[in-house]
C-alpha positions as MATLAB code, in Angstrom:
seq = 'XXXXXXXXXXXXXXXXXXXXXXXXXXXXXXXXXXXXXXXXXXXXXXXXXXXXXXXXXXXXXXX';
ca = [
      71.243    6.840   97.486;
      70.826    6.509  101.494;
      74.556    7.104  101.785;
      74.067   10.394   99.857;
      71.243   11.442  101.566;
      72.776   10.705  104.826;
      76.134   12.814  103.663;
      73.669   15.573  102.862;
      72.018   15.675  106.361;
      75.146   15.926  108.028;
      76.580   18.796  105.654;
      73.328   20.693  106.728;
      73.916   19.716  110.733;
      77.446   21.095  110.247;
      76.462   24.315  108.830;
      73.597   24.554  111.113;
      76.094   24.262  113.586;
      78.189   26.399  112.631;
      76.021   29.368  111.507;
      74.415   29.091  115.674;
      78.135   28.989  117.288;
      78.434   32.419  115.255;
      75.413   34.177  116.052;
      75.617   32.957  119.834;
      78.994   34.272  119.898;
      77.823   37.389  118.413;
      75.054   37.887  120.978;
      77.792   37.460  123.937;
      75.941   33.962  124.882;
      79.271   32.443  125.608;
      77.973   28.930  126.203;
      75.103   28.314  123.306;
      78.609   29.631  121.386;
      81.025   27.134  122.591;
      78.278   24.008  122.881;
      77.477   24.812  118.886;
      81.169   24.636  118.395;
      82.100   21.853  120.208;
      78.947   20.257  117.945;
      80.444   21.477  114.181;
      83.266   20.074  115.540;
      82.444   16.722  116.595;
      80.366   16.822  112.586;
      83.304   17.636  110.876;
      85.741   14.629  112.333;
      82.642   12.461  111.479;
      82.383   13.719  108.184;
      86.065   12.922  107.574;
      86.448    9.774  109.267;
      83.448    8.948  106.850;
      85.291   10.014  103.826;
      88.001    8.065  104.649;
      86.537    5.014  104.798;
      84.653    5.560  102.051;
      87.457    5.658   99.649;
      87.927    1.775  100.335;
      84.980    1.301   98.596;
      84.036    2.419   94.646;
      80.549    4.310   94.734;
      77.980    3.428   92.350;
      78.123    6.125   89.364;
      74.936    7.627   88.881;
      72.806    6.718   85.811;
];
């Protein structure tokens, strides 16, 4: 349950992240645009090195 909840967090961080790099873009605020890339960036390798060492280990099926 933590481990889903956790997942869930960061899914919102990286689309948080994403959605700011786009609008700062947008507004011509070049760095607020590149520092919320670099930061969906850094969330998405997490969120795949996460994956992958989740697939090691079986989750517990929901009831």
């Amino acid at each position: 349950m933590a481990s889903q909840l956790g997942r869930f967090g960061l899914r919102v961080l990286r689309v948080t992240a994403s959605t700011a790099s786009i609008i700062e873009l947008l507004r011509s605020d070049w760095t607020g645009g590149v520092s919320a890339g670099v930061a969906w960036l850094l969330f998405v390798q997490f969120e795949r090195r996460l994956q992958a060492g989740s697939t090691d280990e079986p989750e517990e099926p929901l009831s």
